Coordinates of C-alpha atoms and ligand atoms in Angstrom, one line a residue:
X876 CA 0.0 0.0 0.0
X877 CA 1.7 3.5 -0.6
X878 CA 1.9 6.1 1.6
X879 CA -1.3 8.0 0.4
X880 CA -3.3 5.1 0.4
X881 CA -2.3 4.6 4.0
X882 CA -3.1 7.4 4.9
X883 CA -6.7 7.9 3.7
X884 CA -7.0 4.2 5.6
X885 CA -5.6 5.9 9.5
X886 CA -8.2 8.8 8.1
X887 CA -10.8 6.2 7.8
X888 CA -10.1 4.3 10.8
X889 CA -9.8 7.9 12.9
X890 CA -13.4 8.7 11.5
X891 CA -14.9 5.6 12.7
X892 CA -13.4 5.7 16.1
X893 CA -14.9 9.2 16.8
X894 CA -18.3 8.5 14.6
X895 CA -17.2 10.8 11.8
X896 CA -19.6 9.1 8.7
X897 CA -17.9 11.2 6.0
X898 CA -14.8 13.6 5.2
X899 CA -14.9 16.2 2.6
X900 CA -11.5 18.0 1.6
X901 CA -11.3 20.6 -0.1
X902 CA -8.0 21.9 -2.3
X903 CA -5.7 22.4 0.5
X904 CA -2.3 21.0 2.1
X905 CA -4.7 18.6 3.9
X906 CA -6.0 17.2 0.1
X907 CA -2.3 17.4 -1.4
X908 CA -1.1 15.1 2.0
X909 CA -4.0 12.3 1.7
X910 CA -4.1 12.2 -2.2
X911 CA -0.6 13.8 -3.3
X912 CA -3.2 16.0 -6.0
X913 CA -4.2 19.2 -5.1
X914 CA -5.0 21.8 -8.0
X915 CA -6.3 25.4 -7.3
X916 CA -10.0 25.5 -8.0
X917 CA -10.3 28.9 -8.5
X918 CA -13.2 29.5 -6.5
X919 CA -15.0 26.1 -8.1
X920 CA -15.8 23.0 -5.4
X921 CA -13.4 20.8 -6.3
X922 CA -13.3 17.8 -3.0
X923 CA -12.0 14.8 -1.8
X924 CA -15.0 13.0 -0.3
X925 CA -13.8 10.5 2.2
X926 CA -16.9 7.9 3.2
X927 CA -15.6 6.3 7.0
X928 CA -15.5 2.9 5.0
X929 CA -15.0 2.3 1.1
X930 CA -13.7 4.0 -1.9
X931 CA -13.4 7.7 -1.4
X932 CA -14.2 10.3 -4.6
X933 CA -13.5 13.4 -6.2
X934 CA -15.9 15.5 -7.0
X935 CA -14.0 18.2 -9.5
X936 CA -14.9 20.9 -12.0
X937 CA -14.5 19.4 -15.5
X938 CA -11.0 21.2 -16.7
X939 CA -9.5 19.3 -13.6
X940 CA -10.8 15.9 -14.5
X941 CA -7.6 14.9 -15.9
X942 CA -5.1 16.2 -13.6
X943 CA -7.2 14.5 -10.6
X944 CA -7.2 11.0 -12.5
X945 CA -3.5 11.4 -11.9
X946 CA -3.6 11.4 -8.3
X947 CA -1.2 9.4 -6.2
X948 CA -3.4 7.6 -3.5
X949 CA -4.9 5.2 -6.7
X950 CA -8.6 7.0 -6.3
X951 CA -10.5 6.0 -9.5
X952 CA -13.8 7.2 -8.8
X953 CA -13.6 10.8 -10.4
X954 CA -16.7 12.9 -10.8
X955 CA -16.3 15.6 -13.0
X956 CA -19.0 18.9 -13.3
X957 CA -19.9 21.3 -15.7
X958 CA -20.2 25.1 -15.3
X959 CA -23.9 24.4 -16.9
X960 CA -25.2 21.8 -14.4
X961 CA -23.6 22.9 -11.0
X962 CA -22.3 20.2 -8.6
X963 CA -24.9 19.9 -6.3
X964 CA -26.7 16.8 -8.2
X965 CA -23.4 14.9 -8.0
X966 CA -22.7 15.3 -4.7
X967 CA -26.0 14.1 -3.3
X968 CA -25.9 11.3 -6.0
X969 CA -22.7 10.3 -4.9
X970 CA -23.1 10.6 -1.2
X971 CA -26.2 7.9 -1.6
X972 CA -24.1 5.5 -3.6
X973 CA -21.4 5.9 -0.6
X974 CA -24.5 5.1 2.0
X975 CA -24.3 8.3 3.7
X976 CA -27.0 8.5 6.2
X977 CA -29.3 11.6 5.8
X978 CA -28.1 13.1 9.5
X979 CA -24.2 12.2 8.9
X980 CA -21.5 13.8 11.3
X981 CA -19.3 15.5 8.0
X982 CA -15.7 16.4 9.0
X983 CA -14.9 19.2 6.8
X984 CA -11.7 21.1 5.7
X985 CA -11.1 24.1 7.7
X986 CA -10.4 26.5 4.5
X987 CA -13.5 24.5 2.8
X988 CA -15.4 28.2 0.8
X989 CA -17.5 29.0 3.3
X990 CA -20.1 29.5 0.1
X991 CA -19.9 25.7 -0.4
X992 CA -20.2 25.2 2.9
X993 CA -23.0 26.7 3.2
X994 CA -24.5 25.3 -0.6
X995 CA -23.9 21.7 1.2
X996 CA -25.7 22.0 4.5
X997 CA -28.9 23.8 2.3
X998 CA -28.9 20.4 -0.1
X999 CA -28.4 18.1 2.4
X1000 CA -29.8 20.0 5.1
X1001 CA -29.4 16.9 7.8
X1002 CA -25.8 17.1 7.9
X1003 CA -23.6 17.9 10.9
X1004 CA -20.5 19.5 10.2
X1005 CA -17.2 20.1 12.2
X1006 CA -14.1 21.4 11.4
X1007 CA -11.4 18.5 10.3
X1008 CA -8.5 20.3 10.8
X1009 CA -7.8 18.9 14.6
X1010 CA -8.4 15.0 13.1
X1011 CA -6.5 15.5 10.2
X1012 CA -3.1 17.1 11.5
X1013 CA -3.5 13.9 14.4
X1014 CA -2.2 12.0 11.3
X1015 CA 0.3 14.9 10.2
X1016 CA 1.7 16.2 12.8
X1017 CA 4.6 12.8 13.2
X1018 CA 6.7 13.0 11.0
X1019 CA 8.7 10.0 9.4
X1020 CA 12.1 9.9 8.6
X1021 CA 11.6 10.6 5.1
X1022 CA 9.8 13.8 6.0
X1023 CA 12.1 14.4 8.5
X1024 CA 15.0 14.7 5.8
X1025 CA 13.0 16.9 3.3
X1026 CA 12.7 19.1 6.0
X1027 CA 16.4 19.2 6.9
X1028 CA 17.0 20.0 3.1
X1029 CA 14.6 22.8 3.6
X1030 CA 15.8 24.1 6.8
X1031 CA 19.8 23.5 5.0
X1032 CA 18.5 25.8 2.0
X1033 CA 17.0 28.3 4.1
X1034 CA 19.9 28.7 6.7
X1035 CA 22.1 29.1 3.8
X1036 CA 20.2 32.1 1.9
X1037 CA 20.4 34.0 5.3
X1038 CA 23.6 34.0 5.3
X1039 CA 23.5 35.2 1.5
X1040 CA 21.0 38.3 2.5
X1041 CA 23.1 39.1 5.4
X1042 CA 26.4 39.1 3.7
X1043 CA 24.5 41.7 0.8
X1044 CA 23.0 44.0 3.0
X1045 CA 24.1 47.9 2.4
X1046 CA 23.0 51.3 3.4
X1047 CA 19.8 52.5 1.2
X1048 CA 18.3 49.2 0.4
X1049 CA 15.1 48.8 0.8
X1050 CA 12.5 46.1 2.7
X1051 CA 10.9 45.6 -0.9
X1052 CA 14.7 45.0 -2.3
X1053 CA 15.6 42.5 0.8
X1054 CA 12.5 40.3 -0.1
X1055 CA 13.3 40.3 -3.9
X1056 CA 16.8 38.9 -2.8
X1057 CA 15.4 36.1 -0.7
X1058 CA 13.3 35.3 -3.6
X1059 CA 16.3 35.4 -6.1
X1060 CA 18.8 33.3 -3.7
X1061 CA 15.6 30.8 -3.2
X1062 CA 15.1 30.7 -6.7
X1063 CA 19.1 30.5 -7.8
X1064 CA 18.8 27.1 -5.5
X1065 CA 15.8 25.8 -7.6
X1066 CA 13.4 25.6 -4.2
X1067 CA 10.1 27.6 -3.6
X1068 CA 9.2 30.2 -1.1
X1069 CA 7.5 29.4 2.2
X1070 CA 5.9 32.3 2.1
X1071 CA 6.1 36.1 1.4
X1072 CA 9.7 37.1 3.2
X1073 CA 8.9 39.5 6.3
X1074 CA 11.7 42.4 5.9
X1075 CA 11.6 44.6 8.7
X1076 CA 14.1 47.4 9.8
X1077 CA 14.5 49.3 12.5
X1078 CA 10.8 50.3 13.7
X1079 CA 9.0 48.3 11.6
X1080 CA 10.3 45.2 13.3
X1081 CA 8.5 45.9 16.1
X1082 CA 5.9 44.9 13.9
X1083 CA 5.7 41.0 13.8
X1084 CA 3.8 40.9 11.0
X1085 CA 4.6 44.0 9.0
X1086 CA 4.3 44.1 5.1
X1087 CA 7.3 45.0 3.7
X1088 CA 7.8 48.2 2.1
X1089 CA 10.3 50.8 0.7
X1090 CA 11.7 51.9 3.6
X1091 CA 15.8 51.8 3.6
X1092 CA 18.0 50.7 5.6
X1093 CA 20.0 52.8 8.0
X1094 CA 23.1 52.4 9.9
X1095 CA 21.8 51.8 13.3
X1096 CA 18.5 49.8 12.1
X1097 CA 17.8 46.5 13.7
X1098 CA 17.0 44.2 11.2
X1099 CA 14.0 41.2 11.8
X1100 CA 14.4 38.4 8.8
X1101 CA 11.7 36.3 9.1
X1102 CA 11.9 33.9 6.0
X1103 CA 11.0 29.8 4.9
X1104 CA 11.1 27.8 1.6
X1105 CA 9.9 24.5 0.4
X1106 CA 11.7 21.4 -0.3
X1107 CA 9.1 18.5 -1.9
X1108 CA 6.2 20.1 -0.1
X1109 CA 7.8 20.7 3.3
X1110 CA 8.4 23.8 4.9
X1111 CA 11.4 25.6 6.5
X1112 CA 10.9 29.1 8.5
X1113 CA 13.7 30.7 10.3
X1114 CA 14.2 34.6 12.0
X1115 CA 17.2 36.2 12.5
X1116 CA 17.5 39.4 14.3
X1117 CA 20.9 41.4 13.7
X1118 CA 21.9 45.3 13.9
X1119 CA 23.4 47.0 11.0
X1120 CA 26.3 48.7 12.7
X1121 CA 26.0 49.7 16.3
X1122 CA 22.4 49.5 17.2
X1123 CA 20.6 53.0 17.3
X1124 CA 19.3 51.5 20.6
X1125 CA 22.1 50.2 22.9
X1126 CA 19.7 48.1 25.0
X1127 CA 18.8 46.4 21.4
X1128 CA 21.8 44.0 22.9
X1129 CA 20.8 43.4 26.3
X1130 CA 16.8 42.4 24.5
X1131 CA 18.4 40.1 22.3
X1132 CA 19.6 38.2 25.2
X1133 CA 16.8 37.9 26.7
X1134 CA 15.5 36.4 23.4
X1135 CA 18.3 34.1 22.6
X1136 CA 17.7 33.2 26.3
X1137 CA 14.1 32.5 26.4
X1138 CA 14.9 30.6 22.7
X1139 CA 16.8 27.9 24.5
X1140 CA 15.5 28.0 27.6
X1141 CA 12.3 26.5 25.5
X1142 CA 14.2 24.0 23.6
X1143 CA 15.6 22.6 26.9
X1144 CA 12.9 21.8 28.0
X1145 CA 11.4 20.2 24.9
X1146 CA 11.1 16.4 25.1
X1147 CA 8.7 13.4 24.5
X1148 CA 5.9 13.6 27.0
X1149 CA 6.1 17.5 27.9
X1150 CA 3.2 20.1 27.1
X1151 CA 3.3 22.4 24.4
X1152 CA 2.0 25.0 26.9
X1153 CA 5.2 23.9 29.1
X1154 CA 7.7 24.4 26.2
X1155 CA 5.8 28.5 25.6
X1156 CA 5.5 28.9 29.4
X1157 CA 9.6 28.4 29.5
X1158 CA 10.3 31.0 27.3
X1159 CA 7.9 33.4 28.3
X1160 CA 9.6 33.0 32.3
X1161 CA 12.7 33.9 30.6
X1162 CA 11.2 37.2 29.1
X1163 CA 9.2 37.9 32.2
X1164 CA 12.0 37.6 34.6
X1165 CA 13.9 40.2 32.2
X1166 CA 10.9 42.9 32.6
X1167 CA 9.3 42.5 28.7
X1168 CA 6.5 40.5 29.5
X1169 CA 4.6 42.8 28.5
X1170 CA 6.4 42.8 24.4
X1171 CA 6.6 39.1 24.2
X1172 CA 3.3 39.1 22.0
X1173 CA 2.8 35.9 20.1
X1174 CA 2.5 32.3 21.3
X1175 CA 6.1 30.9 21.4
X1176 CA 5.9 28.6 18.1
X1177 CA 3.8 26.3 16.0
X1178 CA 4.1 23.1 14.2
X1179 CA 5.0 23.3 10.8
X1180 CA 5.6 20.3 8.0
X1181 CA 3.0 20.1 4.6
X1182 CA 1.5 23.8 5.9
X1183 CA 3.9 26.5 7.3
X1184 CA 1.9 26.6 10.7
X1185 CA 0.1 23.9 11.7
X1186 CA -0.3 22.0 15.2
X1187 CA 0.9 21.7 17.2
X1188 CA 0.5 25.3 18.9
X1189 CA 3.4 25.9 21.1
X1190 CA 0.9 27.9 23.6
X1191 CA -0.8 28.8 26.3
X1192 CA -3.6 26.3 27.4
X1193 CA -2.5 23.6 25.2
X1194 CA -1.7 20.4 27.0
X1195 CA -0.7 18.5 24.1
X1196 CA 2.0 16.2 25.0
X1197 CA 4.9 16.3 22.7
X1198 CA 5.8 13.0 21.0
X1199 CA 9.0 11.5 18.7
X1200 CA 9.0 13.5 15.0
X1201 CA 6.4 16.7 15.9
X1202 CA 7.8 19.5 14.8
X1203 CA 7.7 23.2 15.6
X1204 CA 9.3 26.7 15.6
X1205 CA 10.8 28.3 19.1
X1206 CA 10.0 32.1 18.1
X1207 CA 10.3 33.7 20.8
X1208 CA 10.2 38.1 20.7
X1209 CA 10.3 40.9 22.0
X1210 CA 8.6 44.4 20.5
X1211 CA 9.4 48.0 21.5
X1212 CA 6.9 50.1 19.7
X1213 CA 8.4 52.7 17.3
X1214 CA 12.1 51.4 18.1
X1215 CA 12.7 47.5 17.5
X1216 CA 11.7 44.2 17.5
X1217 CA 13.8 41.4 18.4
X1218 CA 13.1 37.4 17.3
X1219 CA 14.9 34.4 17.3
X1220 CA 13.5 31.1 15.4
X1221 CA 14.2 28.2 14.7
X1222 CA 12.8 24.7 13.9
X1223 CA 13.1 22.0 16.4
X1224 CA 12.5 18.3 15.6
X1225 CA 11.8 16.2 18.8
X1226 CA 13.4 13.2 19.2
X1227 CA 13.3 9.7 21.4
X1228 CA 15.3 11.2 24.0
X1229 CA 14.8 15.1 23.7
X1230 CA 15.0 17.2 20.9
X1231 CA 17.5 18.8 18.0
X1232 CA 17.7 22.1 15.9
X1233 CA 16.8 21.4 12.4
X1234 CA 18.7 24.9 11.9
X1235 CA 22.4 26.7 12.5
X1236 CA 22.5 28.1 16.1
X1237 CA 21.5 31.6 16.1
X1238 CA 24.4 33.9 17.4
X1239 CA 24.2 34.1 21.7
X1240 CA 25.0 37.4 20.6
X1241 CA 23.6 40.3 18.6
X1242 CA 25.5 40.5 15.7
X1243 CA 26.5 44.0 13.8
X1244 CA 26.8 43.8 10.6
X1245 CA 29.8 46.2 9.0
Ligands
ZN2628 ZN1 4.1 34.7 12.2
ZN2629 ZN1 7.3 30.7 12.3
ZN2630 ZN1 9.0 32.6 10.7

């Protein structure tokens, strides 16, 4: 059996242990990690149906019928529909040949249109729906040591265009001009983007999520680089936090320690058996104790694999116990508004015995470029 296959059978099984009588996927990372297909439907339904026992289906806009026969996980049932005729007499067609009953409990995909959403529950008005997210990333969230290695190779790729970007950096560049580089370096190595590259000097990195933009770069500026890529399908994201020359703000230093501090005081702690909320709870102690509490916004990491975030959370109130191949970012960091944001990540694997870096270790120290 290959690996899709097996893994629409722990779906199946999963379903049945909880009283799930149907799955319905739609074209996300969870459809591309049961089926290895998963083709943008530009707004059209286009879904794995997965009954809890027998063959599961796709139901697909007619221009994707071909590309779908091609799936890896060996589904043959393929039901193609036309602009014309809607999908709506397919899917209740198909869901009686599957023996759905009328009231069935219906796992469905998190990022499922909420317009189709809604389209199903008004044709089959019975149904019960809850979001599958939580039982599908069960399945994900180990990972194998085949997975393990494509994300070394991602993590290996990424480490190695920070270093490019950091070596490249000069006075006038802009955010917008940063990013482009990422995306040259990441393209240069033949791998994809993660995700948009987060550029952020001086004030802006006080801004976790800021969009970058044209601002230059000054001598002084710290300088957040929050950036991923993608080798076969699995994710790398990594931040490092340096000062271009002597930081504009001395204490810029003392704030990355705490950082770099509350980054390994996390992954110390980080081994089968221990909470996620433990692991976030470690790092924030660090921050706390050092008086930026209060700036240590965001949870302290999240699991990451086929998606860029996925579980497991590394946060408060989760008392997930960590287990043998999850992984996650430690992101720990620290935002003084209008002057700098500090944050240190990187991807952690956890092991039989404890845990490792998938990454280079950040410097204990800031580092000043020039
Ligand atoms: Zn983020
Ligand atoms: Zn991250
Ligand atoms: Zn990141």
């Amino acid at each position: 059996m290959n690996e899709f296959k097996q893994r629409i059978c722990e779906l199946q099984r999963l379903m049945t242990s909880q009283g799930y009588d149907l799955a319905v996927v739609s074209w996300t990372d969870q459809m591309r990690y049961l089926t290895g297909y998963v083709e943008n439907g530009h707004k059209r339904l286009l879904v794995l149906l997965v009954p809890s026992t027998g063959e599961p289906a796709f139901v697909v806009p007619s221009l994707n019928e071909q590309a779908a026969r091609a799936n890896r996980a060996g589904i043959e049932r393929i039901v193609p529909w036309q602009d014309s005729d809607g999908w709506a007499a397919s899917v209740i067609d198909l869901l009686g040949e599957m023996g759905i009953p009328d009231r069935a409990k219906v796992l469905v995909d998190d990022e499922l249109h909420a317009g189709h959403l809604i389209s199903l529950v008004e044709i089959v008005p019975g149904l019960q729906v809850v979001a599958a997210d939580e039982a599908i990333s069960m399945l994900r969230r180990i990972k194998n040591t085949v997975e393990l290695d494509w994300m070394q190779r991602a993590a290996d790729d990424i480490d190695a265009v920070a270093d490019e970007v950091m070596g490249s950096l000069v006075t006038g560049i802009t955010e917008r001009a940063v990013q482009q580089m990422v995306l040259d370096e990441l393209a240069t190595r033949g791998v994809e983007p993660g995700f948009t590259p987060l550029v952020c000097f001086g004030s802006n990195g006080a801004m976790p999520h800021h969009d970058s933009n044209n601002t230059p770069l000054h001598v002084g500026d710290v300088v957040v680089l929050d950036i991923g890529s993608m080798y076969n399908g699995y994710h790398s994201d990594i931040t490092r936090t340096f000062s271009f020359g002597s930081p504009a703000f001395p204490e810029a230093v003392a704030v990355y320690d705490s950082v770099f501090r509350a980054n390994h005081a996390a992954r110390a702690l980080v081994a089968p058996g221990v909470t996620c909320e433990a692991v976030d709870d470690a790092a924030r102690r660090v921050i706390t104790h050092d008086g930026f509490g209060d700036f240590f916004i965001h949870r302290t990491g999240h699991g990451i694999g086929m998606s860029g975030h996925e579980p497991p959370y590394i946060v408060k109130g989760n008392d997930l116990a960590l287990a043998p191949g999850m992984c996650f970012s430690v992101e720990p960091g620290i935002y003084l508004p209008s002057r700098f944001g500090v944050r240190i990540e990187v991807i952690v694997a956890v092991t039989e015995s404890g845990v490792r870096s998938l990454n280079v270790e950040p410097s204990a120290e800031l580092v000043i470029l020039r």
